[in-house]
Coordinates of C-alpha atoms in Angstrom, one line a residue:
X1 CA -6.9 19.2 -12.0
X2 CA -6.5 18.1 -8.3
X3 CA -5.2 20.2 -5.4
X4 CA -4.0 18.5 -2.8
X5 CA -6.4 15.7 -0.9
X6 CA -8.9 17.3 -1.6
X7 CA -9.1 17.7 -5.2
X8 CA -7.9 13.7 -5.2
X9 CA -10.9 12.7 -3.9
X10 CA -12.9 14.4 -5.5
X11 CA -11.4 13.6 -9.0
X12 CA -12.0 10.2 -7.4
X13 CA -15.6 10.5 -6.7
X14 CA -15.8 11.5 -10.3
X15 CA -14.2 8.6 -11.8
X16 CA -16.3 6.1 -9.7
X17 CA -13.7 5.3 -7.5
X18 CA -14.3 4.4 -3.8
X19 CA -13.8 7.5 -1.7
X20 CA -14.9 8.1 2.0
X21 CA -18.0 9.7 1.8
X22 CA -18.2 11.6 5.0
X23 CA -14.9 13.4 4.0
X24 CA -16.0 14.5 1.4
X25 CA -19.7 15.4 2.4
X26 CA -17.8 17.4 5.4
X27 CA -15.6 18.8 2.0
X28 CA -18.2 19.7 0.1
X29 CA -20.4 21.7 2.8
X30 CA -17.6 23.8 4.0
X31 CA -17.3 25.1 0.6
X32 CA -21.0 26.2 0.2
X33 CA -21.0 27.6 3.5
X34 CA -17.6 29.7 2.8
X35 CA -19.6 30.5 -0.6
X36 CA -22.6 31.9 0.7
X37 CA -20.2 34.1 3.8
X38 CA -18.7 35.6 1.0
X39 CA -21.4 36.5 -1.2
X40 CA -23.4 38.0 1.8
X41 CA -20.4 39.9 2.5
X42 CA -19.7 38.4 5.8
X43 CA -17.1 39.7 8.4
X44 CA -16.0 37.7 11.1
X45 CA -13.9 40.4 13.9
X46 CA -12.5 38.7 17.3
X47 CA -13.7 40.4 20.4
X48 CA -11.6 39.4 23.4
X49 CA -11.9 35.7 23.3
X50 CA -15.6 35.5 21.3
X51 CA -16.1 35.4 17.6
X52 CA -18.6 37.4 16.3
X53 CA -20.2 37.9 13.0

């Protein structure tokens, strides 16, 4: 199943194909991190112009 860029490289990677690396190393890592924020229960609120956690 592929979903958008994304999931086409990725069904790439697994085939064998060529697929740029870095995209999807940069793919990859954002979806752990948004993993782990939402199994630690993670808010994010906007204060004036800051982010905070």
């Amino acid at each position: 199943m592929t979903d958008g860029p994304v999931g086409e490289m990725l069904a790439r990677a697994a085939a064998g194909q060529a697929t740029a690396q870095g995209a999807l190393h940069v793919a990859v890592v954002t979806e752990v991190w948004l993993r782990q924020l939402e199994q630690a229960g993670a808010r994010w609120e906007v204060t004036g112009r800051v982010a905070a956690a």
